[in-house]
Each structure stands twice: as structure tokens, then as C-alpha cells.
Amino acid sequence: MTVEDGRRRVVIEGISPIIDGGRFPIKRVATDEVVVEADAFTDGHDELAVVLRSRHESSDRWDEVSMESLGNDRWRANFLVDRIGRHRYTVEGWIDRFGSWAHDLDKRVAAGQDVSVDVLIGAALIEEAASRADTPDRERLAASARTLRSDAPMAERATGARDPELAALMARYPDRTTSTSTQELEIVVDPVHARFSSWYELFPRSASREPGRHGTFRDVIARLPYVAGMGFDVLYLPPIHPIGRTFRKGPNNVRTSGPDDPGVPWAIGSDEGGHTDIHPELGTLEDFRELVAAARRLDIHVALDIAFQASPDHPWVREHPEWFRARPDGTI
């Protein structure tokens, strides 16, 4: 059984956006602003400090922004996702001891009460923050604490305690030892084209302008202005890998093929390679990279079919037979 620390008095719930209680990540595209809201409250009348924390999965450093109170215990903040990949975010809250003290001090001063003890409580809070602060903030905080403990007139000491610059310094070095954090939630950030894009499918081997000649990546490059002129921003290619010969079909899906029939691109794998290789009649890897670069210059992205099919001729059938199911006669 987990025993909760009773000093963690902040309750955070009702966080959004969230999918199925955080079981699945939300989705955004790069450059999106993610607006996060949560309910955060505590017992009594203490002031709260609530922050939104976020980071990319590749970083150990959390970015942090203060959340704004919307009233009725609802808080909101936002952050920008500027990189594709997975991001994480969480909400953290704690009792703002200095803010609570300053709020009470204002009311006591307004009521004309004796605040001599109150300023000493504030001095102790400032000294604690100074022990957590970096130079030169440490000295500034220490100086403020000394002012509160000085023999200066009480009105002057009380006014100094409510200085906005002091409040900003104290907010920079809070005591978070008893803070409450929500679970870490995930965001999958995709390229902007994932939100909306227009796809044009093209078979590179059919891109040749010469009848009877197998098309190449360079033939596709020559057709890119045509694709861009129609308003497409994604060029979608079927598998570009070597094609197997076993059970290769001929024209119009006939079950026998001639020696020059190219076969079906989804029957991946031959003696020339598999999923990590390029069909030699299409060109070289460098030719493909030139195609991608030429497309980008026209603001076109190149998408490849994720095809997991393997011809019986695929090198992996020999190298990794455990990846395939075998029939009783030994064929895959």
C-alpha cells in the first residue's frame, strides 16, 4: 500500500488534453501550440503556484511555464512543439508560502494591525529562498531579509516586503519539496504535412517517355514540375526494391511471365537484394536522393509504401527463416 505524504496538499485533476486517461498520446504537428488546462486546488485559503512542464523525448531538461488561474480552480498554459517526435508534458503545483504570506500581510496592513511578527515570518521565508538561489539573486534576497529584520519603521519594512521585484525573485526559487505532479502525458508530433496533404501516386518504372523503356528516378525528376503544377505536395511511390522472380506474373495479371516482364513491385526481394536495396533498373541510391532533393525544392515530400511482403526469393528467407511461417513442404 502506498502511503501518501500528507504535506502534499495540492490536488491536480481534470487535465486536458488527454486521451483515455493518458493511455494514448495526443497528436499535434510541428509548430503547433499545445494548450493545457487542469483543475488545481488545496484545502484552506493558501495561494497556489502551478506550472506546466514539457520536454522533447531526446532531452532530459524540462521547459517550464507558469499556469494562469482562470478562476474556479481552473488553470491554463501553453507551449510550442517545434520538433517532430514524442514530447512529454505534466502539471506540477505547490503551496506558494510566500504568496500566501504576502496576501495575508496586505490584509493585516490594510486593517491597521500590528505586523511586527508577520515581517519576521516573511524574513525567514526569504532567507530560505536565498539558500536555494544562485548568485547574485542570493545576495538580493538576503538583503531583503535583512531589511525586514532591521530597526527601520514598520511601515517601511512592510512596504519593502510587498515589492514586486522581491515577489518575482521569490517565485524563481520556490520550495517544491512537497509539490504535486500529474502523470507524464505524451504527444506524438508529426510533420505539418501529416495534418493535410495532397498525394499523387506514380510508378517510377512507368515514368519513361520512351515506350518500351523501363522508367528511372531521373525520369520521375523530369515529371516533378507536372506533379507540382497540379497542386500535389506529396509524391507517393510503390515499393522501389528488387522484385522476386518466383511466381512472377505477366501483363494483365496472367500467371506466367516472359523474361522481360517487370513483375509486381510488392513481391519484394531477389538475388539483387531486399527491403534495404533499390531495384537496379530504377537507378542508384544517389539517384533516389537526388529525386528527394529535387522534390523538396518544389515543396513536395516523397512518401514510400510501407510494404512488408516478401517474395520467396528474398534474401531474408535464407538469412532469417525464423521470421517466416513455413508450409509442410518447406516453402514460406
XYZ file of C-alpha atoms in Angstrom:
332
model
C 0.000 0.000 0.000
C 1.282 3.459 -0.877
C 1.166 5.957 1.982
C 0.576 9.476 0.678
C 2.638 12.317 2.100
C 0.092 14.497 3.888
C 2.234 17.574 3.298
C 1.438 17.355 -0.411
C -1.764 19.332 -0.108
C -2.302 20.312 -3.746
C -4.751 18.237 -5.754
C -4.457 18.291 -9.556
C -7.085 16.663 -11.764
C -9.229 17.262 -14.827
C -6.198 17.752 -17.054
C -6.732 18.319 -20.753
C -5.904 17.441 -23.438
C -5.762 13.774 -22.533
C -6.910 10.552 -24.235
C -8.250 7.626 -22.219
C -6.648 8.832 -19.003
C -3.239 9.136 -20.653
C -3.200 5.628 -22.063
C -2.697 7.003 -25.567
C -0.735 10.086 -26.693
C -2.424 13.111 -28.185
C -1.261 14.200 -31.656
C -0.053 17.520 -32.985
C 2.105 18.723 -35.877
C 5.359 20.662 -35.647
C 4.900 24.376 -34.784
C 1.550 23.691 -33.058
C 0.754 25.408 -29.783
C -0.446 22.944 -27.153
C -2.943 24.479 -24.719
C -3.131 22.607 -21.427
C -5.703 23.107 -18.683
C -6.092 21.473 -15.287
C -8.013 21.804 -12.043
C -5.677 22.553 -9.121
C -6.790 23.304 -5.573
C -5.923 22.778 -1.925
C -7.535 22.892 1.487
C -7.781 26.248 3.227
C -7.006 29.620 1.690
C -3.342 29.295 0.759
C -2.143 30.636 -2.569
C -1.041 28.110 -5.204
C 1.753 28.081 -7.755
C 1.046 25.852 -10.756
C 3.374 25.224 -13.681
C 3.210 23.357 -16.979
C 6.332 21.341 -17.746
C 7.251 19.936 -21.164
C 10.191 18.377 -22.969
C 11.118 16.522 -26.142
C 11.866 12.841 -25.593
C 15.508 13.392 -26.593
C 16.090 15.947 -23.814
C 16.411 15.476 -20.072
C 15.702 19.164 -19.435
C 12.145 20.269 -18.768
C 10.876 23.612 -20.026
C 8.521 25.266 -17.606
C 5.869 27.978 -17.806
C 3.585 29.324 -15.075
C -0.075 28.473 -15.478
C -2.668 31.225 -15.343
C -5.612 30.965 -12.983
C -8.914 31.067 -14.887
C -10.987 31.110 -11.722
C -12.950 28.334 -10.068
C -9.712 26.310 -9.571
C -9.069 26.045 -13.337
C -5.579 26.787 -14.684
C -4.206 27.168 -18.198
C -0.864 27.474 -20.000
C 0.561 26.571 -23.389
C 3.794 25.532 -25.028
C 5.094 25.151 -28.569
C 6.090 21.800 -30.083
C 8.817 22.720 -32.557
C 10.256 19.260 -33.283
C 8.746 16.057 -34.606
C 8.878 13.008 -32.378
C 7.440 12.364 -28.933
C 7.067 15.102 -26.338
C 6.046 14.803 -22.704
C 4.115 17.194 -20.502
C 2.980 17.296 -16.905
C 1.412 19.761 -14.465
C 3.004 20.483 -11.092
C 1.612 22.539 -8.219
C 2.605 23.517 -4.698
C 1.588 25.832 -1.873
C 3.008 29.290 -2.544
C 4.081 30.041 1.018
C 5.492 33.482 0.205
C 2.477 34.427 -1.902
C 0.139 33.306 0.871
C 2.136 35.283 3.420
C 2.180 38.424 1.260
C -1.583 38.177 0.666
C -2.247 37.927 4.409
C 0.192 40.769 5.114
C -1.705 43.057 2.739
C -4.940 42.422 4.613
C -3.354 42.998 8.012
C -1.692 46.225 6.909
C -4.995 47.435 5.428
C -6.724 46.633 8.735
C -4.095 48.580 10.695
C -2.935 45.530 12.627
C 0.463 45.035 14.234
C 2.574 43.158 11.655
C 5.878 43.027 13.548
C 5.738 39.244 13.843
C 4.485 38.861 10.282
C 7.522 40.613 8.770
C 9.807 38.268 10.713
C 7.927 35.282 9.249
C 8.473 36.809 5.810
C 12.168 37.329 6.528
C 12.525 33.635 7.349
C 10.803 32.658 4.106
C 13.122 34.947 2.127
C 16.198 33.510 3.851
C 15.083 30.001 2.922
C 14.730 31.079 -0.698
C 18.180 32.708 -0.580
C 19.676 29.337 0.378
C 18.260 27.913 -2.875
C 19.146 30.888 -5.068
C 22.016 31.489 -7.462
C 24.405 34.416 -7.264
C 23.649 37.371 -7.435
C 19.991 36.629 -6.580
C 21.135 35.092 -3.297
C 22.538 38.411 -2.097
C 19.479 40.369 -3.234
C 17.221 38.070 -1.263
C 19.496 38.173 1.760
C 19.437 41.979 1.635
C 15.625 41.959 1.575
C 15.563 39.653 4.601
C 17.936 41.938 6.467
C 15.654 44.888 5.738
C 12.691 43.046 7.241
C 14.724 42.243 10.358
C 16.102 45.795 10.681
C 15.029 48.600 13.016
C 13.524 50.589 10.140
C 9.997 51.921 10.630
C 7.424 49.141 10.370
C 5.599 50.847 7.505
C 8.853 50.927 5.500
C 9.581 47.274 6.245
C 6.050 46.223 5.291
C 6.245 48.190 2.042
C 9.570 46.534 1.170
C 8.064 43.104 1.799
C 5.458 43.752 -0.877
C 7.940 44.913 -3.535
C 7.050 43.321 -6.944
C 10.739 42.701 -7.685
C 11.024 40.711 -4.451
C 7.924 38.714 -5.365
C 9.442 37.867 -8.755
C 12.676 36.715 -7.115
C 10.797 34.556 -4.624
C 8.774 32.971 -7.435
C 12.075 31.998 -9.089
C 13.224 29.937 -6.082
C 10.161 28.264 -4.541
C 10.171 25.411 -2.054
C 8.889 22.471 -4.118
C 9.744 19.655 -1.732
C 6.036 18.940 -1.178
C 4.785 19.680 -4.688
C 2.253 17.505 -6.501
C 2.772 16.380 -10.112
C 0.423 14.694 -12.552
C 1.448 11.678 -14.579
C 3.658 12.386 -17.593
C 1.492 12.567 -20.701
C 2.704 12.086 -24.263
C 2.304 13.948 -27.529
C 3.198 12.479 -30.916
C 4.327 15.368 -33.107
C 4.264 14.750 -36.849
C 5.399 16.889 -39.801
C 2.974 19.627 -40.854
C 2.031 17.574 -43.929
C 0.500 14.963 -41.628
C -2.397 17.315 -40.892
C -3.361 17.807 -44.523
C -1.620 16.973 -47.789
C -2.461 16.036 -51.378
C -0.902 12.773 -52.552
C -0.010 11.791 -56.112
C 0.901 8.141 -56.739
C 3.347 7.425 -59.503
C 5.051 4.218 -60.637
C 8.667 5.179 -61.439
C 9.010 2.353 -63.974
C 6.108 3.917 -65.916
C 7.610 7.413 -65.948
C 9.706 6.896 -69.083
C 8.741 9.000 -72.102
C 10.101 6.297 -74.419
C 7.684 3.386 -74.992
C 9.214 0.088 -74.006
C 11.954 1.590 -71.808
C 11.866 0.990 -68.041
C 11.487 4.318 -66.220
C 14.057 5.573 -63.700
C 14.253 8.003 -60.805
C 15.656 10.590 -63.215
C 12.526 10.214 -65.354
C 10.492 10.930 -62.241
C 12.550 14.068 -61.560
C 11.604 15.322 -65.028
C 7.907 14.850 -64.158
C 8.030 16.707 -60.826
C 7.006 20.117 -62.267
C 3.915 18.410 -63.725
C 3.034 16.982 -60.294
C 3.615 20.324 -58.563
C 1.579 22.148 -61.200
C -1.494 20.106 -60.249
C -1.147 21.209 -56.632
C 0.121 17.970 -55.095
C 2.609 18.201 -52.239
C 3.329 14.501 -51.616
C 4.700 12.110 -54.240
C 3.745 8.570 -53.250
C 5.860 5.725 -54.651
C 5.121 1.987 -54.542
C 7.981 -0.256 -53.343
C 11.249 0.592 -55.109
C 13.085 -2.603 -54.131
C 14.254 -5.565 -56.220
C 11.357 -7.783 -57.362
C 11.291 -11.568 -56.946
C 11.025 -13.957 -59.905
C 9.281 -16.908 -58.266
C 5.585 -16.872 -59.267
C 6.145 -13.615 -61.170
C 3.044 -12.665 -63.138
C 2.859 -11.215 -66.627
C 0.763 -8.443 -68.194
C -2.878 -8.124 -67.087
C -2.286 -10.463 -64.156
C -1.595 -13.578 -66.244
C 0.062 -16.320 -64.197
C 3.043 -16.783 -66.485
C 5.611 -14.129 -67.292
C 8.130 -13.570 -70.022
C 11.830 -12.898 -69.405
C 11.335 -9.131 -69.735
C 8.159 -8.743 -67.674
C 8.938 -6.495 -64.674
C 6.675 -8.203 -62.137
C 4.746 -6.691 -59.233
C 6.648 -4.183 -57.018
C 5.062 -5.613 -53.867
C 6.744 -9.023 -54.439
C 9.874 -7.722 -52.722
C 13.218 -9.492 -52.765
C 15.531 -11.245 -55.210
C 19.184 -12.107 -55.653
C 19.706 -8.345 -56.110
C 18.556 -7.576 -52.561
C 15.536 -6.882 -50.408
C 13.928 -4.093 -48.399
C 17.210 -2.257 -47.877
C 18.088 -2.182 -51.583
C 16.874 -0.372 -54.692
C 15.745 -2.032 -57.909
C 18.746 -1.551 -60.240
C 16.542 -0.635 -63.210
C 15.249 2.394 -61.267
C 18.724 3.748 -60.582
C 21.054 4.069 -57.618
C 20.640 5.261 -54.051
C 22.280 8.516 -55.101
C 19.702 8.885 -57.898
C 16.946 8.432 -55.316
C 18.489 11.054 -53.046
C 18.572 13.454 -55.989
C 14.869 12.752 -56.545
C 14.079 13.580 -52.911
C 16.133 16.786 -53.082
C 14.517 17.880 -56.360
C 11.067 17.257 -54.880
C 11.864 19.299 -51.784
C 12.851 22.247 -53.977
C 9.269 22.168 -55.281
C 7.864 21.752 -51.729
C 6.978 18.127 -52.447
C 7.637 15.348 -49.948
C 8.374 11.803 -51.113
C 6.440 9.006 -49.388
C 7.291 5.313 -49.737
C 4.838 2.469 -49.352
C 5.491 0.553 -46.128
C 5.336 -2.907 -47.700
C 6.146 -5.933 -45.533
C 5.552 -8.509 -48.280
C 8.454 -10.745 -49.200
C 8.971 -12.859 -52.307
C 10.228 -16.434 -51.757
C 13.432 -15.115 -53.376
C 14.011 -12.551 -50.633
C 17.494 -12.801 -49.019
C 15.873 -12.782 -45.578
C 14.174 -16.112 -46.327
C 17.634 -17.680 -46.309
C 19.237 -15.436 -43.688
C 16.340 -15.334 -41.190
C 13.984 -18.270 -41.779
C 12.603 -17.744 -38.252
C 10.928 -14.543 -39.494
C 8.589 -16.545 -41.760
C 5.943 -19.228 -41.428
C 6.782 -22.386 -43.345
C 4.426 -24.814 -45.078
C 4.895 -28.597 -44.687
C 6.791 -28.705 -47.996
C 9.339 -26.143 -46.716
C 8.087 -23.168 -48.736
C 7.260 -19.956 -46.893
